[in-house]
Amino acid sequence: MSSLLAQLVSALNDGSLKIVDLSQPLGPDTPVISLPPPFANSPGVTIETISRFDDGGPAWYWNVLSFGEHTGTHFDAPGHWISGRDLPDNKCDSIPPGRFVGPACVIDVSVEVGEDPDFLLTPAGIEEWESKFGRIPAGAWVLLRTDWSHRTGNDEFLNVEDDGPHSPGFSPEASRLLAHDRDVTGVGVETVGTDAGQAGGFDPPFSNHNIMHGAGKLGLASLCNLDQLPPVGAVVFAAPLKIVDGSGSPLRVLAIVEE
Ligand code: MN
């Protein structure tokens, strides 16, 4: 074992490094995004028992899972969006695995979102964060801490009104800055998707998906425990299932942080 990896193992064992789970439980209660007609919707999670220490399997327990690729804490591949559909290595099974691991930059807008659920991160907000914590490096996972994951139940989490969902996200200019000028690996959010609730009306529509995936960048949605991460210094591991031609996948997102 190299000394670097020996140091990593030793620091995990002695508690000077710890693992933070950024994933929500995945089950029948997991909220799923709801699109207006005429768009097709993703089903919720179902878990059906094959056998559980019974006649079908006296010594074993296992289930059949059914859910859409974009359910719960999940990964968005560039090929999820029309802007990224012709890029090389743009699906769950073809993205180079080295891209799944990177440094986290955690931008805390939880106070702003507490006052305005439609709050959008702007280039000015990114630059203000950088003036305190340093320039966002190429290859970073930029995680938007909103404390939205503290909301419980479908209604609070999806926050749909007569004019559509209201939840925070990125202005189109912020997505462009992160994708093009900072060359991030991707963005992660606590909400049901990486676009703001009202982003269907932005230019371009669903601007974060459009801009990020058009630039080959990745997405993470429905994260939690971002309040346990420092602004800089954590390392995130976010590897989707290797679904053939997959547009996305539920996944377990882990961060390593220094105690
Ligand atoms: Mn998605």
GROMACS .gro file of C-alpha atoms and ligand atoms in nm:
model
  260
    1MET     CA    1   0.000   0.000   0.000
    2SER     CA    2   0.129   0.345  -0.083
    3SER     CA    3   0.197   0.571   0.209
    4LEU     CA    4  -0.075   0.813   0.094
    5LEU     CA    5  -0.342   0.545   0.110
    6ALA     CA    6  -0.202   0.409   0.436
    7GLN     CA    7  -0.238   0.759   0.580
    8LEU     CA    8  -0.597   0.776   0.454
    9VAL     CA    9  -0.689   0.445   0.618
   10SER     CA   10  -0.516   0.538   0.939
   11ALA     CA   11  -0.694   0.876   0.954
   12LEU     CA   12  -1.031   0.709   0.893
   13ASN     CA   13  -0.956   0.454   1.166
   14ASP     CA   14  -0.845   0.708   1.426
   15GLY     CA   15  -1.135   0.944   1.350
   16SER     CA   16  -0.929   1.238   1.226
   17LEU     CA   17  -1.115   1.190   0.899
   18LYS     CA   18  -1.483   1.103   0.900
   19ILE     CA   19  -1.740   1.001   0.641
   20VAL     CA   20  -2.053   1.215   0.603
   21ASP     CA   21  -2.349   1.054   0.425
   22LEU     CA   22  -2.505   1.308   0.186
   23SER     CA   23  -2.785   1.069   0.080
   24GLN     CA   24  -3.154   1.054   0.166
   25PRO     CA   25  -3.325   0.720   0.238
   26LEU     CA   26  -3.470   0.562  -0.081
   27GLY     CA   27  -3.813   0.410  -0.036
   28PRO     CA   28  -4.188   0.440  -0.104
   29ASP     CA   29  -4.197   0.778   0.076
   30THR     CA   30  -3.926   0.934  -0.144
   31PRO     CA   31  -4.067   1.249  -0.311
   32VAL     CA   32  -4.065   1.243  -0.692
   33ILE     CA   33  -4.080   1.544  -0.923
   34SER     CA   34  -4.417   1.595  -1.092
   35LEU     CA   35  -4.425   1.743  -1.444
   36PRO     CA   36  -4.735   1.917  -1.585
   37PRO     CA   37  -4.921   1.767  -1.885
   38PRO     CA   38  -4.837   1.671  -2.157
   39PHE     CA   39  -4.506   1.548  -2.011
   40ALA     CA   40  -4.462   1.188  -1.893
   41ASN     CA   41  -4.391   1.137  -1.525
   42SER     CA   42  -4.161   0.911  -1.329
   43PRO     CA   43  -4.322   0.661  -1.092
   44GLY     CA   44  -4.251   0.652  -0.720
   45VAL     CA   45  -4.042   0.386  -0.554
   46THR     CA   46  -4.186   0.038  -0.510
   47ILE     CA   47  -4.011  -0.245  -0.329
   48GLU     CA   48  -4.154  -0.594  -0.378
   49THR     CA   49  -4.031  -0.888  -0.179
   50ILE     CA   50  -3.906  -1.190  -0.373
   51SER     CA   51  -3.866  -1.399  -0.059
   52ARG     CA   52  -3.805  -1.335   0.308
   53PHE     CA   53  -3.712  -1.645   0.505
   54ASP     CA   54  -4.024  -1.815   0.372
   55ASP     CA   55  -4.121  -2.090   0.127
   56GLY     CA   56  -3.978  -1.885  -0.162
   57GLY     CA   57  -3.642  -1.861   0.011
   58PRO     CA   58  -3.614  -2.020   0.353
   59ALA     CA   59  -3.270  -1.876   0.433
   60TRP     CA   60  -3.261  -1.555   0.230
   61TYR     CA   61  -3.429  -1.215   0.191
   62TRP     CA   62  -3.429  -1.008  -0.128
   63ASN     CA   63  -3.644  -0.754  -0.314
   64VAL     CA   64  -3.731  -0.624  -0.659
   65LEU     CA   65  -3.688  -0.247  -0.688
   66SER     CA   66  -3.878  -0.020  -0.925
   67PHE     CA   67  -3.817   0.351  -0.969
   68GLY     CA   68  -3.716   0.610  -1.226
   69GLU     CA   69  -3.349   0.687  -1.278
   70HIS     CA   70  -3.402   1.035  -1.130
   71THR     CA   71  -3.542   0.939  -0.790
   72GLY     CA   72  -3.432   1.046  -0.445
   73THR     CA   73  -3.065   1.126  -0.398
   74HIS     CA   74  -2.959   1.080  -0.758
   75PHE     CA   75  -2.706   1.155  -1.029
   76ASP     CA   76  -2.772   1.342  -1.355
   77ALA     CA   77  -2.551   1.240  -1.649
   78PRO     CA   78  -2.487   1.491  -1.931
   79GLY     CA   79  -2.690   1.268  -2.165
   80HIS     CA   80  -2.998   1.333  -1.949
   81TRP     CA   81  -3.049   1.662  -2.133
   82ILE     CA   82  -3.091   1.742  -2.502
   83SER     CA   83  -2.800   1.987  -2.480
   84GLY     CA   84  -2.566   1.702  -2.375
   85ARG     CA   85  -2.709   1.414  -2.574
   86ASP     CA   86  -2.438   1.407  -2.842
   87LEU     CA   87  -2.139   1.452  -2.611
   88PRO     CA   88  -1.890   1.164  -2.577
   89ASP     CA   89  -1.889   0.956  -2.256
   90ASN     CA   90  -2.214   1.117  -2.144
   91LYS     CA   91  -2.402   0.831  -1.973
   92CYS     CA   92  -2.378   0.648  -1.642
   93ASP     CA   93  -2.178   0.360  -1.792
   94SER     CA   94  -1.936   0.570  -1.998
   95ILE     CA   95  -1.840   0.869  -1.780
   96PRO     CA   96  -1.477   0.817  -1.672
   97PRO     CA   97  -1.494   0.713  -1.305
   98GLY     CA   98  -1.226   0.960  -1.202
   99ARG     CA   99  -1.484   1.232  -1.253
  100PHE     CA  100  -1.700   1.100  -0.969
  101VAL     CA  101  -1.451   1.206  -0.702
  102GLY     CA  102  -1.364   1.567  -0.637
  103PRO     CA  103  -1.324   1.849  -0.386
  104ALA     CA  104  -1.642   2.004  -0.250
  105CYS     CA  105  -1.713   2.376  -0.250
  106VAL     CA  106  -2.017   2.428  -0.027
  107ILE     CA  107  -2.200   2.755  -0.086
  108ASP     CA  108  -2.433   2.827   0.205
  109VAL     CA  109  -2.744   3.022   0.104
  110SER     CA  110  -2.966   2.872   0.374
  111VAL     CA  111  -3.044   3.211   0.531
  112GLU     CA  112  -3.146   3.361   0.197
  113VAL     CA  113  -3.360   3.057   0.112
  114GLY     CA  114  -3.527   3.077   0.452
  115GLU     CA  115  -3.654   3.419   0.348
  116ASP     CA  116  -3.723   3.339  -0.018
  117PRO     CA  117  -3.782   2.982  -0.141
  118ASP     CA  118  -3.721   3.100  -0.499
  119PHE     CA  119  -3.374   3.230  -0.413
  120LEU     CA  120  -3.121   3.195  -0.696
  121LEU     CA  121  -2.744   3.187  -0.663
  122THR     CA  122  -2.594   3.454  -0.892
  123PRO     CA  123  -2.239   3.522  -1.016
  124ALA     CA  124  -2.215   3.795  -0.749
  125GLY     CA  125  -2.299   3.536  -0.483
  126ILE     CA  126  -2.034   3.299  -0.620
  127GLU     CA  127  -1.773   3.575  -0.628
  128GLU     CA  128  -1.859   3.680  -0.273
  129TRP     CA  129  -1.808   3.319  -0.159
  130GLU     CA  130  -1.475   3.305  -0.348
  131SER     CA  131  -1.356   3.624  -0.179
  132LYS     CA  132  -1.382   3.437   0.154
  133PHE     CA  133  -1.286   3.081   0.063
  134GLY     CA  134  -1.082   3.102  -0.258
  135ARG     CA  135  -1.151   3.043  -0.625
  136ILE     CA  136  -1.361   2.737  -0.706
  137PRO     CA  137  -1.113   2.492  -0.860
  138ALA     CA  138  -1.163   2.302  -1.185
  139GLY     CA  139  -1.306   1.960  -1.106
  140ALA     CA  140  -1.495   2.076  -0.797
  141TRP     CA  141  -1.835   1.955  -0.690
  142VAL     CA  142  -2.019   2.278  -0.609
  143LEU     CA  143  -2.282   2.200  -0.346
  144LEU     CA  144  -2.561   2.449  -0.281
  145ARG     CA  145  -2.649   2.437   0.086
  146THR     CA  146  -3.009   2.555   0.127
  147ASP     CA  147  -3.123   2.340   0.422
  148TRP     CA  148  -3.410   2.236   0.193
  149SER     CA  149  -3.343   1.877   0.305
  150HIS     CA  150  -3.479   1.973   0.648
  151ARG     CA  151  -3.826   1.990   0.492
  152THR     CA  152  -4.038   1.682   0.561
  153GLY     CA  153  -4.310   1.524   0.349
  154ASN     CA  154  -4.388   1.554  -0.022
  155ASP     CA  155  -4.580   1.883   0.000
  156GLU     CA  156  -4.318   2.076   0.193
  157PHE     CA  157  -4.034   1.932  -0.011
  158LEU     CA  158  -4.184   1.986  -0.358
  159ASN     CA  159  -4.353   2.316  -0.251
  160VAL     CA  160  -4.592   2.333  -0.547
  161GLU     CA  161  -4.828   2.633  -0.577
  162ASP     CA  162  -5.083   2.718  -0.845
  163ASP     CA  163  -4.804   2.861  -1.059
  164GLY     CA  164  -4.573   2.564  -1.019
  165PRO     CA  165  -4.300   2.459  -0.778
  166HIS     CA  166  -4.107   2.710  -0.569
  167SER     CA  167  -3.758   2.600  -0.469
  168PRO     CA  168  -3.409   2.752  -0.491
  169GLY     CA  169  -3.140   2.705  -0.753
  170PHE     CA  170  -2.898   2.878  -0.986
  171SER     CA  171  -2.946   3.177  -1.213
  172PRO     CA  172  -2.855   3.100  -1.577
  173GLU     CA  173  -2.553   3.329  -1.540
  174ALA     CA  174  -2.437   3.139  -1.231
  175SER     CA  175  -2.463   2.806  -1.417
  176ARG     CA  176  -2.260   2.952  -1.706
  177LEU     CA  177  -1.993   3.085  -1.471
  178LEU     CA  178  -1.956   2.749  -1.296
  179ALA     CA  179  -1.965   2.536  -1.612
  180HIS     CA  180  -1.754   2.749  -1.843
  181ASP     CA  181  -1.534   2.981  -1.637
  182ARG     CA  182  -1.470   2.751  -1.339
  183ASP     CA  183  -1.489   2.416  -1.524
  184VAL     CA  184  -1.649   2.242  -1.226
  185THR     CA  185  -1.729   1.869  -1.233
  186GLY     CA  186  -2.090   1.946  -1.147
  187VAL     CA  187  -2.333   2.088  -0.898
  188GLY     CA  188  -2.527   1.927  -0.615
  189VAL     CA  189  -2.845   2.050  -0.449
  190GLU     CA  190  -3.080   1.955  -0.166
  191THR     CA  191  -3.394   2.001  -0.379
  192VAL     CA  192  -3.566   1.744  -0.603
  193GLY     CA  193  -3.369   1.858  -0.912
  194THR     CA  194  -3.073   2.079  -0.998
  195ASP     CA  195  -3.294   2.353  -1.139
  196ALA     CA  196  -3.493   2.603  -0.936
  197GLY     CA  197  -3.864   2.529  -0.908
  198GLN     CA  198  -3.953   2.812  -1.145
  199ALA     CA  199  -3.674   2.737  -1.397
  200GLY     CA  200  -3.917   2.608  -1.660
  201GLY     CA  201  -3.975   2.977  -1.734
  202PHE     CA  202  -3.607   3.076  -1.745
  203ASP     CA  203  -3.408   3.146  -2.062
  204PRO     CA  204  -3.312   2.879  -2.156
  205PRO     CA  205  -3.581   2.671  -1.983
  206PHE     CA  206  -3.439   2.452  -1.704
  207SER     CA  207  -3.126   2.658  -1.747
  208ASN     CA  208  -2.905   2.471  -1.504
  209HIS     CA  209  -2.972   2.136  -1.674
  210ASN     CA  210  -2.934   2.294  -2.017
  211ILE     CA  211  -2.608   2.477  -1.945
  212MET     CA  212  -2.440   2.221  -1.717
  213HIS     CA  213  -2.518   1.914  -1.926
  214GLY     CA  214  -2.444   2.101  -2.251
  215ALA     CA  215  -2.096   2.155  -2.109
  216GLY     CA  216  -2.065   1.786  -2.009
  217LYS     CA  217  -2.108   1.862  -1.640
  218LEU     CA  218  -2.275   1.634  -1.384
  219GLY     CA  219  -2.559   1.688  -1.137
  220LEU     CA  220  -2.660   1.563  -0.792
  221ALA     CA  221  -3.008   1.617  -0.649
  222SER     CA  222  -3.182   1.555  -0.315
  223LEU     CA  223  -2.863   1.569  -0.111
  224CYS     CA  224  -2.871   1.613   0.267
  225ASN     CA  225  -2.629   1.683   0.551
  226LEU     CA  226  -2.458   1.964   0.359
  227ASP     CA  227  -2.470   2.149   0.693
  228GLN     CA  228  -2.208   1.899   0.816
  229LEU     CA  229  -1.954   2.001   0.551
  230PRO     CA  230  -1.700   2.284   0.569
  231PRO     CA  231  -1.709   2.547   0.290
  232VAL     CA  232  -1.390   2.392   0.147
  233GLY     CA  233  -1.181   2.088   0.233
  234ALA     CA  234  -1.425   1.796   0.196
  235VAL     CA  235  -1.388   1.538  -0.081
  236VAL     CA  236  -1.705   1.399  -0.240
  237PHE     CA  237  -1.754   1.053  -0.390
  238ALA     CA  238  -2.061   1.037  -0.616
  239ALA     CA  239  -2.059   0.729  -0.839
  240PRO     CA  240  -2.386   0.632  -1.012
  241LEU     CA  241  -2.487   0.275  -1.086
  242LYS     CA  242  -2.327   0.164  -1.413
  243ILE     CA  243  -2.660   0.153  -1.594
  244VAL     CA  244  -2.615   0.081  -1.965
  245ASP     CA  245  -2.698   0.402  -2.153
  246GLY     CA  246  -2.833   0.538  -1.824
  247SER     CA  247  -2.933   0.905  -1.798
  248GLY     CA  248  -2.900   0.906  -1.420
  249SER     CA  249  -2.915   0.686  -1.115
  250PRO     CA  250  -2.995   0.687  -0.747
  251LEU     CA  251  -2.666   0.670  -0.558
  252ARG     CA  252  -2.501   0.691  -0.221
  253VAL     CA  253  -2.307   1.017  -0.203
  254LEU     CA  254  -2.030   1.023   0.058
  255ALA     CA  255  -1.800   1.302   0.169
  256ILE     CA  256  -1.471   1.269   0.358
  257VAL     CA  257  -1.415   1.555   0.601
  258GLU     CA  258  -1.143   1.641   0.847
  259GLU     CA  259  -1.252   1.644   1.208
  260MN      MN  260  -3.229   1.431  -1.227
   0.00000   0.00000   0.00000
